[in-house]
Amino acid sequence: MKSSAKWWRLMGGAVLLYGFWGYACPWLLRFPFFAAHRELVREEKISAGAIFYTDLEKYPGKPPR
Amino acid sequence: MQESNTALEPKRPKVGWLSEDWTAAVLGFVCFLLALATAWYSAPADFKWRADEAPKGTKWTHVLKPYLGSGGAWSHDPRQCLWSNQFEPAANPSAAITTKAETYWPGLIGAAAMLSVFSAIGAALRGERMTKFFPAFCPIFLLAVLAMVMAKQESIRALGLEYVLWAVLLGLLISNSIGTPTSWRPAVMAELYIKLGLVMLGAEVLFGTLVVYGVRGIFVAWVVTPIVLISTYLFGQYVLKMSSRTLNIVISADMSVCGVSAAIATAAACRAKRDELSLAIGLSLAFTMVMMVVLPQICSWLDLSPIVAGAWIGGTIDSTGAVAAAGTMVGEQAREAAVMIKMIQNTLIGVIALAVATYWATVVEPQAESESDGGNVPNKSNAAPRNSPGLSEIWRRFPKFILGFLAVSLVASWIVEQGAFENLWLKDAVQGGVTVSLRNWLFCLGFVCIGLDSNLRSFLPHLRTGKPVVLYVVGQSLNLVLTLAMAYLMFEVLAPNPEVMDAGGSP
């Protein structure tokens, strides 16, 4: 592959990734279910993507802060 | 563009002093011991061993905590994530996210320094040259930082799309466009980062958590989960006839146990291919995003009691954060129940990883080797009877880093059981200050490297057949039905008026 083609591919991929991250995902939050969910996690300060219970700000059994 | 596509190569030559598995086990355990030891420097003034109760509001902040962070949440200005939350505009409606002024850059610089030192030690033990390692580590860490920044954006956080997704996508973007530069190769060590991260995760897998909900919690989380896992795996093997056993078990585990963390542990235990792990995590995140908003609505339509709804949500939604969010949508009691059930289910990770590693070392790998030695043996009835591998053979195949994971988990579980201050020592200082951050960064680096070592074309065969999606949907449907039945039986029929924290609530 030509060197310039590689960089064009990188730019194209970066635009696609940015579009997915910056537009497609936030667009989902316009739907009523997701919008309500967003308000809730914002108020309760919940990280909805926590991969383990220790990632949560509050969980039962955690020493009081 | 890519060297190999295995998450853990079984026959990797030992180039340094230690194999990769032992490097991860030893380095991870030493790191955990160092975190325990350094916590002493920040012990509370009224520290008292073996006390039944710690004075209310006692804090034990690890001396390294300010220097080991991953940035803060942000909504409009990414400087809030990297630098400080003081850039939050006053008129911003999401200002409620940040309540106190925090500075993040020392945490990021500290994380870079600590991770580079630990990774360099790991690389040195494996025989890599340090002069090439450090320049290679910098761009990979920067990609990991970018993945963290992308994941901490408020909308993305709300959807539960964690850093692992962005890390893989960023790595894929580089490897499938300009190709992973050769100069980066010395630090592209996906296996080592993932295994080290898993050993660190051991500090968070506390077996005392099992008793928080008594027998009912164990039935919902520890009885249904293995049934769903095994049934889904068998469905994939005998009904869908999936060509890859590793993909089958990784999807089954991430769907039935706890999403991303279970997928990582299982993939490492059975040496799944990198694209299989990425695919399983992508599936899990996509379904979790939908389930966390739909399931609370279904609970409301079915008019379930909060505790049954919470147990159902906790047992079925993959990601822990999504469980907390969905449980909160039902109510406070439902959230307590959901998070507790998820915590109990989280502790299954070690058991599942150990069981999968043992099954792969004793059954699957010998079978695959005998098939490859004797040519294709698709028809089981014609296959020659195989001898069971000896203990030394099983030991050779066994992924040793799991021993590091179990050792850390057992020591951490023992410490927590000793008393209130030991509880603070481990949960507040060690987990909160060191191991959780380190684990997240190591997983993030690991997934950047997985992306850098993967080719988008390797995903096509899986996507073309659609079998992974069918497997996930069927397995999750079974999970939903069985968990609801068990939650109803345990919390409605057998104990109609349960207290939420009926076993003390302090794992």
Coordinates of C-alpha atoms in Angstrom, one line a residue:
Chain A
M1 CA 0.0 0.0 0.0
K2 CA 1.2 3.5 -0.8
S3 CA 2.4 5.6 2.1
S4 CA -0.2 8.4 1.4
A5 CA -3.0 5.8 1.2
K6 CA -2.1 4.6 4.7
W7 CA -2.5 8.1 6.1
W8 CA -5.8 8.6 4.2
R9 CA -7.0 5.4 5.8
L10 CA -5.9 6.6 9.2
M11 CA -7.7 9.9 8.7
G12 CA -10.9 8.2 7.4
G13 CA -10.9 5.8 10.3
A14 CA -10.3 8.6 12.8
V15 CA -13.3 10.5 11.3
L16 CA -15.5 7.3 11.6
L17 CA -14.4 6.7 15.2
Y18 CA -15.0 10.4 16.1
G19 CA -18.4 10.2 14.4
F20 CA -19.4 7.1 16.4
W21 CA -18.1 8.5 19.7
G22 CA -19.1 12.2 19.3
Y23 CA -22.3 11.9 17.4
A24 CA -23.9 8.4 17.2
C25 CA -23.5 7.6 20.9
P26 CA -24.8 10.9 22.2
W27 CA -27.6 10.7 19.6
L28 CA -28.9 7.6 21.4
L29 CA -29.4 9.6 24.5
R30 CA -32.1 11.7 22.8
F31 CA -34.5 8.7 23.1
P32 CA -36.8 9.0 26.2
F33 CA -35.6 5.8 27.9
F34 CA -31.9 6.7 27.5
A35 CA -32.5 10.4 28.4
A36 CA -34.2 9.4 31.7
H37 CA -31.4 7.0 32.4
R38 CA -28.8 9.7 31.7
E39 CA -30.5 12.1 34.2
L40 CA -30.5 9.4 36.8
V41 CA -26.9 8.4 36.5
R42 CA -25.9 12.1 36.5
E43 CA -27.8 12.7 39.7
E44 CA -26.7 9.6 41.5
K45 CA -23.1 9.9 40.2
I46 CA -23.1 6.3 38.9
S47 CA -20.4 5.2 36.4
A48 CA -22.6 3.0 34.2
G49 CA -19.6 1.4 32.6
A50 CA -17.9 0.2 35.9
I51 CA -16.5 -3.2 35.1
F52 CA -16.2 -4.4 38.7
Y53 CA -18.1 -3.5 41.9
T54 CA -15.0 -1.8 43.4
D55 CA -15.2 0.8 40.5
L56 CA -18.5 2.0 42.0
E57 CA -18.4 5.1 44.1
K58 CA -20.9 3.6 46.6
Y59 CA -21.4 -0.1 47.2
P60 CA -22.6 -2.1 50.2
G61 CA -19.7 -3.1 52.5
K62 CA -17.4 -0.2 51.4
P63 CA -15.9 1.6 54.4
P64 CA -17.7 5.0 55.0
R65 CA -16.0 8.0 53.5
Chain B
M1 CA 0.8 -6.2 10.4
Q2 CA 0.2 -8.7 13.0
E3 CA 2.3 -11.3 14.6
S4 CA -0.2 -13.7 16.0
N5 CA -3.7 -13.6 17.2
T6 CA -3.7 -15.4 20.5
A7 CA -4.4 -13.8 23.8
L8 CA -2.1 -16.2 25.5
E9 CA 0.3 -18.3 23.5
P10 CA 0.7 -21.7 25.0
K11 CA 4.1 -22.5 23.7
R12 CA 5.8 -19.2 23.8
P13 CA 9.6 -19.7 24.2
K14 CA 11.0 -18.6 27.5
V15 CA 13.3 -15.8 26.5
G16 CA 14.0 -14.2 29.9
W17 CA 14.4 -15.4 33.4
L18 CA 10.7 -16.0 33.8
S19 CA 7.9 -17.1 31.6
E20 CA 5.1 -14.5 31.0
D21 CA 2.7 -16.3 33.3
W22 CA 5.2 -16.4 36.2
T23 CA 6.3 -12.8 35.5
A24 CA 2.6 -11.7 35.8
A25 CA 2.0 -13.8 39.0
V26 CA 5.2 -12.7 40.8
L27 CA 5.2 -9.1 39.7
G28 CA 1.5 -8.7 40.5
F29 CA 1.9 -10.3 43.9
V30 CA 4.9 -8.2 44.8
C31 CA 3.0 -5.1 43.7
F32 CA 0.1 -6.0 45.9
L33 CA 2.5 -6.5 48.9
L34 CA 4.1 -3.1 48.2
A35 CA 0.7 -1.5 48.1
L36 CA -0.1 -3.1 51.5
A37 CA 3.2 -2.0 52.9
T38 CA 3.2 1.6 51.6
A39 CA -0.3 2.1 53.0
W40 CA 1.3 2.3 56.5
Y41 CA 2.6 5.7 55.7
S42 CA -0.9 7.1 55.6
A43 CA -2.5 5.1 58.4
P44 CA -5.1 7.1 60.4
A45 CA -3.9 8.5 63.7
D46 CA -6.3 6.5 65.8
F47 CA -5.2 3.3 64.2
K48 CA -6.0 0.3 66.3
W49 CA -5.5 -3.3 65.2
R50 CA -8.3 -5.8 65.5
A51 CA -10.8 -3.2 66.5
D52 CA -14.4 -4.2 66.1
E53 CA -15.4 -0.8 64.9
A54 CA -13.5 2.0 63.2
P55 CA -14.6 5.5 64.4
K56 CA -17.2 6.9 62.1
G57 CA -15.9 8.8 59.1
T58 CA -12.3 7.4 59.5
K59 CA -10.5 7.7 56.2
W60 CA -7.4 5.9 55.1
T61 CA -6.1 7.4 52.0
H62 CA -3.1 5.7 50.5
V63 CA 0.0 7.8 50.2
L64 CA 0.1 7.0 46.4
K65 CA -3.6 7.8 45.7
P66 CA -3.0 11.4 44.5
Y67 CA -0.3 10.0 42.1
L68 CA -2.2 7.2 40.6
G69 CA -5.4 8.4 38.9
S70 CA -7.1 8.1 35.6
G71 CA -8.6 11.5 35.3
G72 CA -12.1 12.8 36.1
A73 CA -15.4 12.8 34.3
W74 CA -16.1 15.6 31.8
S75 CA -19.0 16.9 29.8
H76 CA -17.7 19.7 27.4
D77 CA -14.1 20.4 28.1
P78 CA -11.6 17.4 28.1
R79 CA -9.3 19.5 30.2
Q80 CA -11.6 18.6 33.0
C81 CA -10.5 15.0 32.6
L82 CA -6.8 15.5 32.2
W83 CA -6.0 18.6 34.2
S84 CA -8.6 19.6 36.7
N85 CA -12.4 19.9 37.1
Q86 CA -12.2 23.6 37.6
F87 CA -12.8 24.1 33.9
E88 CA -16.4 23.2 34.4
P89 CA -18.5 26.1 33.2
A90 CA -20.8 27.4 35.8
A91 CA -23.8 27.5 33.5
N92 CA -23.3 23.9 32.6
P93 CA -26.3 21.8 33.8
S94 CA -24.1 18.8 34.5
A95 CA -22.1 20.8 37.0
A96 CA -23.6 18.5 39.7
I97 CA -21.2 15.8 38.6
T98 CA -18.3 17.6 40.2
T99 CA -18.7 18.8 43.7
K100 CA -15.2 19.6 44.9
A101 CA -12.1 21.0 43.2
E102 CA -9.8 18.2 42.1
T103 CA -6.5 18.2 40.2
Y104 CA -5.9 15.2 38.0
W105 CA -2.5 15.7 36.2
P106 CA -0.3 14.4 39.1
G107 CA -2.4 11.2 39.0
L108 CA -1.8 10.8 35.3
I109 CA 1.9 11.5 35.5
G110 CA 2.3 9.2 38.5
A111 CA 0.3 6.5 36.7
A112 CA 2.6 6.8 33.6
A113 CA 5.7 6.6 35.8
M114 CA 4.5 3.7 37.9
L115 CA 3.2 1.7 34.9
S116 CA 6.3 2.2 32.9
V117 CA 8.5 1.0 35.7
F118 CA 6.3 -2.1 36.4
S119 CA 6.0 -2.9 32.7
A120 CA 9.7 -2.4 32.2
I121 CA 10.5 -4.8 35.1
G122 CA 8.0 -7.3 33.4
A123 CA 9.7 -6.7 30.1
A124 CA 13.2 -7.1 31.5
L125 CA 12.2 -10.4 33.2
R126 CA 11.1 -11.6 29.8
G127 CA 14.4 -10.6 28.2
E128 CA 13.4 -7.3 26.5
R129 CA 16.0 -4.5 26.2
M130 CA 15.2 -1.4 28.3
T131 CA 16.7 1.1 25.8
K132 CA 13.9 0.1 23.3
F133 CA 11.2 -0.4 25.9
F134 CA 10.7 3.2 27.3
P135 CA 10.4 5.0 23.9
A136 CA 7.9 2.3 22.8
F137 CA 5.8 2.6 26.0
C138 CA 5.2 6.4 25.6
P139 CA 2.9 6.3 22.5
I140 CA 1.0 3.3 23.8
F141 CA 0.4 5.0 27.1
L142 CA -0.8 8.1 25.2
L143 CA -3.3 5.9 23.3
A144 CA -4.5 4.5 26.7
V145 CA -4.9 8.1 28.0
L146 CA -7.0 9.0 25.0
A147 CA -9.2 5.9 25.5
M148 CA -9.7 6.9 29.1
V149 CA -10.6 10.5 28.1
M150 CA -13.1 9.2 25.5
A151 CA -14.7 6.9 28.1
K152 CA -15.0 9.6 30.8
Q153 CA -17.1 11.9 28.7
E154 CA -20.5 12.2 30.4
S155 CA -22.7 10.9 27.6
I156 CA -20.4 8.0 26.9
R157 CA -20.2 7.1 30.6
A158 CA -24.0 7.2 30.8
L159 CA -24.2 4.6 28.0
G160 CA -21.7 2.3 29.9
L161 CA -19.2 2.3 27.0
E162 CA -16.0 1.8 29.1
Y163 CA -12.4 2.4 28.2
V164 CA -11.8 -1.1 26.9
L165 CA -14.0 -0.5 23.8
W166 CA -12.2 2.8 23.0
A167 CA -8.8 1.3 23.7
V168 CA -9.4 -1.6 21.2
L169 CA -10.9 0.8 18.6
L170 CA -7.9 3.1 18.8
G171 CA -5.5 0.3 18.5
L172 CA -7.4 -1.1 15.5
L173 CA -7.4 2.3 13.9
I174 CA -3.6 2.4 14.0
S175 CA -2.9 -1.2 13.1
N176 CA -5.4 -1.3 10.2
S177 CA -4.3 2.0 8.6
I178 CA -0.7 2.9 9.0
G179 CA 0.2 -0.4 10.7
T180 CA 1.7 -0.7 14.2
P181 CA 5.2 0.9 14.0
T182 CA 8.0 -1.5 14.6
S183 CA 9.5 0.9 17.2
W184 CA 6.4 0.3 19.3
R185 CA 6.7 -3.4 19.3
P186 CA 8.8 -3.8 22.5
A187 CA 6.0 -2.4 24.6
V188 CA 3.1 -4.1 22.7
M189 CA 2.7 -6.8 25.4
A190 CA -1.1 -7.3 25.6
E191 CA -0.8 -10.7 27.4
L192 CA 1.5 -9.3 30.2
Y193 CA -0.7 -6.2 30.8
I194 CA -3.9 -8.3 30.9
K195 CA -2.4 -10.9 33.2
L196 CA -0.9 -8.3 35.5
G197 CA -4.3 -6.6 35.6
L198 CA -6.0 -9.8 36.5
V199 CA -3.6 -10.5 39.4
M200 CA -4.3 -6.9 40.6
L201 CA -8.0 -7.7 40.2
G202 CA -7.4 -10.5 42.8
A203 CA -7.2 -7.8 45.5
E204 CA -10.9 -7.0 44.8
V205 CA -12.3 -10.5 44.7
L206 CA -13.1 -11.0 48.4
F207 CA -14.6 -14.3 49.3
G208 CA -16.3 -12.9 52.4
T209 CA -18.7 -11.1 50.0
L210 CA -20.3 -14.5 49.5
V211 CA -22.1 -14.2 52.9
V212 CA -23.6 -10.8 52.4
Y213 CA -26.9 -12.1 51.2
G214 CA -26.8 -15.5 52.9
V215 CA -28.1 -18.7 51.1
R216 CA -30.5 -16.8 49.0
G217 CA -27.8 -14.6 47.4
I218 CA -25.7 -17.7 46.8
F219 CA -28.6 -19.5 45.0
V220 CA -29.3 -16.5 42.7
A221 CA -25.7 -15.7 41.9
W222 CA -23.7 -18.9 42.4
V223 CA -26.2 -21.6 41.4
V224 CA -27.9 -20.0 38.4
T225 CA -24.7 -18.6 36.9
P226 CA -22.8 -21.8 36.4
I227 CA -25.9 -23.5 35.1
V228 CA -26.3 -20.8 32.5
L229 CA -22.6 -20.8 31.7
I230 CA -22.4 -24.5 31.1
S231 CA -25.8 -24.7 29.2
T232 CA -24.8 -21.8 26.9
Y233 CA -21.4 -23.4 26.2
L234 CA -23.0 -26.8 25.4
F235 CA -25.6 -25.0 23.2
G236 CA -22.7 -23.3 21.3
Q237 CA -20.9 -26.6 20.9
Y238 CA -23.6 -29.0 20.0
V239 CA -26.5 -26.9 18.6
L240 CA -24.7 -24.0 16.9
K241 CA -21.6 -26.1 16.3
M242 CA -19.3 -23.1 16.8
S243 CA -15.9 -23.7 15.3
S244 CA -14.0 -21.9 18.1
R245 CA -14.4 -23.4 21.6
T246 CA -12.6 -20.4 23.1
L247 CA -15.0 -17.9 21.6
N248 CA -17.9 -20.0 22.8
I249 CA -16.6 -20.1 26.4
V250 CA -15.6 -16.4 26.5
I251 CA -19.1 -15.3 25.3
S252 CA -20.8 -17.7 27.7
A253 CA -18.7 -16.4 30.6
D254 CA -19.1 -12.7 29.9
M255 CA -22.8 -13.1 29.4
S256 CA -23.5 -15.2 32.5
V257 CA -21.0 -13.9 35.0
C258 CA -20.1 -10.2 34.9
G259 CA -19.3 -8.9 31.4
V260 CA -15.9 -7.4 30.7
S261 CA -13.9 -8.6 33.7
A262 CA -15.2 -12.2 33.3
A263 CA -14.5 -12.2 29.6
I264 CA -10.9 -11.0 30.3
A265 CA -10.3 -13.6 33.0
T266 CA -11.8 -16.5 30.9
A267 CA -10.0 -15.5 27.7
A268 CA -6.7 -15.5 29.6
A269 CA -7.5 -18.8 31.2
C270 CA -8.4 -20.6 27.9
R271 CA -5.9 -18.6 25.7
A272 CA -8.6 -17.2 23.5
K273 CA -7.7 -15.3 20.4
R274 CA -7.5 -11.5 20.7
D275 CA -10.2 -10.9 18.2
E276 CA -12.5 -13.3 20.1
L277 CA -12.0 -11.4 23.3
S278 CA -12.7 -8.1 21.6
L279 CA -15.8 -9.5 19.9
A280 CA -17.1 -10.9 23.2
I281 CA -16.7 -7.6 24.9
G282 CA -18.3 -5.7 22.1
L283 CA -21.3 -7.9 22.2
S284 CA -21.5 -7.6 26.0
L285 CA -21.3 -3.8 25.9
A286 CA -23.9 -3.5 23.2
F287 CA -26.5 -5.7 24.9
T288 CA -25.7 -4.2 28.3
M289 CA -26.5 -0.7 27.0
V290 CA -29.9 -1.8 25.9
M291 CA -30.7 -4.1 28.9
M292 CA -29.8 -1.4 31.5
V293 CA -32.6 0.8 30.3
V294 CA -35.1 -1.9 29.2
L295 CA -35.0 -4.2 32.2
P296 CA -36.1 -1.7 34.8
Q297 CA -39.2 -1.0 32.6
I298 CA -40.0 -4.7 32.4
C299 CA -39.6 -5.0 36.2
S300 CA -42.2 -2.2 36.4
W301 CA -44.6 -3.8 33.9
L302 CA -44.3 -7.2 35.8
D303 CA -44.9 -5.3 39.1
L304 CA -42.0 -7.1 40.7
S305 CA -41.1 -6.3 44.3
P306 CA -38.0 -4.1 44.6
I307 CA -35.9 -6.9 46.0
V308 CA -36.9 -9.4 43.4
A309 CA -36.3 -6.8 40.6
G310 CA -32.9 -5.9 42.1
A311 CA -31.9 -9.6 42.3
W312 CA -33.0 -10.1 38.7
I313 CA -31.1 -7.1 37.5
G314 CA -28.0 -8.0 39.5
G315 CA -28.0 -11.6 38.2
T316 CA -28.6 -10.8 34.5
I317 CA -27.0 -7.5 33.4
D318 CA -23.4 -8.0 32.6
S319 CA -21.6 -4.9 33.7
T320 CA -21.5 -3.9 37.4
G321 CA -22.0 -0.2 36.6
A322 CA -25.0 -0.9 34.5
V323 CA -26.4 -3.0 37.3
A324 CA -26.1 -0.1 39.7
A325 CA -27.7 2.3 37.2
A326 CA -30.6 -0.1 36.3
G327 CA -31.2 -1.0 40.0
T328 CA -31.4 2.7 40.8
M329 CA -34.1 3.2 38.2
V330 CA -36.3 0.8 40.1
G331 CA -35.5 2.2 43.5
E332 CA -33.0 2.4 46.4
Q333 CA -33.8 -1.1 47.8
A334 CA -33.6 -2.6 44.3
R335 CA -30.2 -1.0 43.8
E336 CA -28.9 -2.4 47.1
A337 CA -30.1 -5.9 46.1
A338 CA -28.8 -5.6 42.6
V339 CA -25.3 -4.5 43.6
M340 CA -25.1 -7.1 46.3
I341 CA -26.1 -9.9 43.9
K342 CA -23.5 -8.6 41.4
M343 CA -20.9 -8.5 44.1
I344 CA -21.5 -12.1 44.9
Q345 CA -21.4 -13.0 41.2
N346 CA -18.2 -11.0 40.8
T347 CA -16.5 -13.3 43.2
L348 CA -17.2 -16.2 40.8
I349 CA -14.5 -14.8 38.5
G350 CA -11.6 -16.6 40.2
V351 CA -13.5 -19.9 40.4
I352 CA -14.6 -19.7 36.8
A353 CA -11.1 -18.8 35.6
L354 CA -9.6 -21.7 37.6
A355 CA -12.3 -24.2 36.3
V356 CA -11.9 -23.1 32.7
A357 CA -8.0 -23.2 32.9
T358 CA -8.2 -26.7 34.4
Y359 CA -10.7 -27.9 31.8
W360 CA -8.7 -26.5 29.0
A361 CA -5.4 -28.0 30.3
T362 CA -6.9 -31.4 31.0
V363 CA -9.5 -31.9 28.2
V364 CA -9.6 -29.3 25.4
E365 CA -5.9 -28.8 24.6
P366 CA -4.9 -32.5 24.7
Q367 CA -7.9 -33.3 22.5
A368 CA -7.0 -30.4 20.0
E369 CA -3.3 -31.7 20.0
S370 CA -4.3 -35.3 19.4
E371 CA -6.6 -34.1 16.5
S372 CA -3.9 -32.0 15.0
D373 CA -1.3 -34.8 15.3
G374 CA -3.6 -37.4 13.8
G375 CA -5.1 -35.2 11.1
N376 CA -8.7 -34.0 11.1
V377 CA -10.8 -36.1 13.3
P378 CA -14.2 -34.5 13.0
N379 CA -16.2 -37.6 13.7
K380 CA -16.0 -38.4 17.4
S381 CA -17.1 -42.0 16.9
N382 CA -14.0 -42.6 14.8
A383 CA -11.6 -40.8 17.0
A384 CA -8.9 -42.9 18.7
P385 CA -9.2 -43.1 22.4
R386 CA -6.9 -40.6 24.0
N387 CA -4.8 -41.0 27.1
S388 CA -5.4 -38.6 30.0
P389 CA -2.5 -36.2 30.3
G390 CA -0.2 -36.7 33.3
L391 CA 0.1 -34.2 36.1
S392 CA 3.3 -32.7 34.7
E393 CA 1.6 -32.2 31.4
I394 CA -1.4 -30.5 33.0
W395 CA 1.0 -28.3 35.1
R396 CA 2.9 -27.4 31.9
R397 CA -0.3 -26.3 30.2
F398 CA -1.9 -24.5 33.2
P399 CA -1.8 -20.7 33.1
K400 CA 0.3 -20.0 36.1
F401 CA -0.7 -16.4 36.5
I402 CA -4.0 -17.7 37.9
L403 CA -2.0 -18.8 41.0
G404 CA -0.9 -15.2 41.5
F405 CA -4.6 -14.1 41.1
L406 CA -5.7 -16.6 43.7
A407 CA -2.9 -15.8 46.1
V408 CA -3.7 -12.1 46.1
S409 CA -7.4 -12.8 46.4
L410 CA -6.9 -15.2 49.4
V411 CA -4.6 -12.8 51.2
A412 CA -6.9 -9.9 50.6
S413 CA -10.0 -11.9 51.7
W414 CA -8.1 -13.0 54.9
I415 CA -7.1 -9.4 55.7
V416 CA -10.6 -8.1 55.4
E417 CA -11.9 -10.7 57.8
Q418 CA -9.6 -9.6 60.6
G419 CA -11.3 -6.5 61.8
A420 CA -12.6 -3.0 61.1
F421 CA -9.2 -1.4 60.6
E422 CA -7.9 -4.2 58.4
N423 CA -11.1 -3.7 56.4
L424 CA -10.2 0.0 56.0
W425 CA -6.6 -0.9 55.2
L426 CA -7.5 -3.1 52.3
K427 CA -10.7 -1.5 50.9
D428 CA -9.9 2.2 51.5
A429 CA -6.2 2.4 51.2
V430 CA -5.0 -0.5 49.0
Q431 CA -8.0 -1.0 46.7
G432 CA -9.1 2.7 46.6
G433 CA -5.5 4.0 46.4
V434 CA -3.6 1.6 44.3
T435 CA -5.0 -1.7 42.9
V436 CA -8.2 -0.5 41.3
S437 CA -6.4 2.3 39.4
L438 CA -3.5 0.0 38.4
R439 CA -5.9 -2.7 37.2
N440 CA -7.8 -0.2 35.1
W441 CA -4.7 1.2 33.5
L442 CA -3.2 -2.3 32.9
F443 CA -6.5 -3.4 31.2
C444 CA -6.5 -0.2 29.2
L445 CA -2.9 -0.8 28.0
G446 CA -3.7 -4.4 27.3
F447 CA -6.7 -3.5 25.1
V448 CA -4.7 -0.9 23.2
C449 CA -2.2 -3.6 22.5
I450 CA -4.9 -6.1 21.5
G451 CA -6.1 -3.5 19.0
L452 CA -2.6 -2.9 17.8
D453 CA -2.0 -6.6 17.2
S454 CA -5.4 -7.3 15.5
N455 CA -6.6 -7.2 12.0
L456 CA -10.2 -6.2 11.2
R457 CA -10.4 -9.0 8.7
S458 CA -10.1 -11.6 11.5
F459 CA -13.5 -10.4 12.8
L460 CA -15.3 -11.1 9.5
P461 CA -15.7 -14.9 9.8
H462 CA -17.4 -14.5 13.2
L463 CA -19.6 -11.7 12.0
R464 CA -20.6 -13.5 8.8
T465 CA -22.0 -16.6 10.5
G466 CA -23.8 -14.5 13.2
K467 CA -23.4 -17.4 15.6
P468 CA -21.8 -15.3 18.4
V469 CA -24.9 -13.1 18.5
V470 CA -27.3 -16.1 18.5
L471 CA -25.2 -17.6 21.3
Y472 CA -25.4 -14.4 23.3
V473 CA -29.1 -14.0 22.8
V474 CA -30.1 -17.6 23.6
G475 CA -27.8 -17.7 26.6
Q476 CA -29.1 -14.3 27.9
S477 CA -32.7 -15.4 27.4
L478 CA -32.0 -18.5 29.5
N479 CA -30.3 -16.4 32.1
L480 CA -33.3 -14.0 32.3
V481 CA -35.8 -16.8 32.8
L482 CA -33.7 -18.8 35.3
T483 CA -32.6 -15.8 37.4
L484 CA -36.1 -14.4 37.6
A485 CA -37.5 -17.8 38.7
M486 CA -34.7 -18.2 41.3
A487 CA -35.0 -14.6 42.6
Y488 CA -38.8 -15.0 42.9
L489 CA -38.4 -18.3 44.7
M490 CA -35.8 -17.1 47.1
F491 CA -37.0 -13.6 47.9
E492 CA -40.8 -13.9 47.4
V493 CA -41.8 -17.5 48.1
L494 CA -39.3 -18.8 50.7
A495 CA -38.6 -15.5 52.4
P496 CA -41.4 -13.0 51.7
N497 CA -40.2 -10.3 54.0
P498 CA -36.5 -10.2 53.8
E499 CA -34.2 -7.6 55.2
V500 CA -31.9 -6.3 52.5
M501 CA -28.7 -6.7 54.6
D502 CA -29.8 -9.8 56.4
A503 CA -26.3 -11.1 56.9
G504 CA -24.7 -7.9 58.3
G505 CA -24.0 -6.3 54.9
S506 CA -20.4 -6.0 55.6
P507 CA -18.4 -8.4 53.4

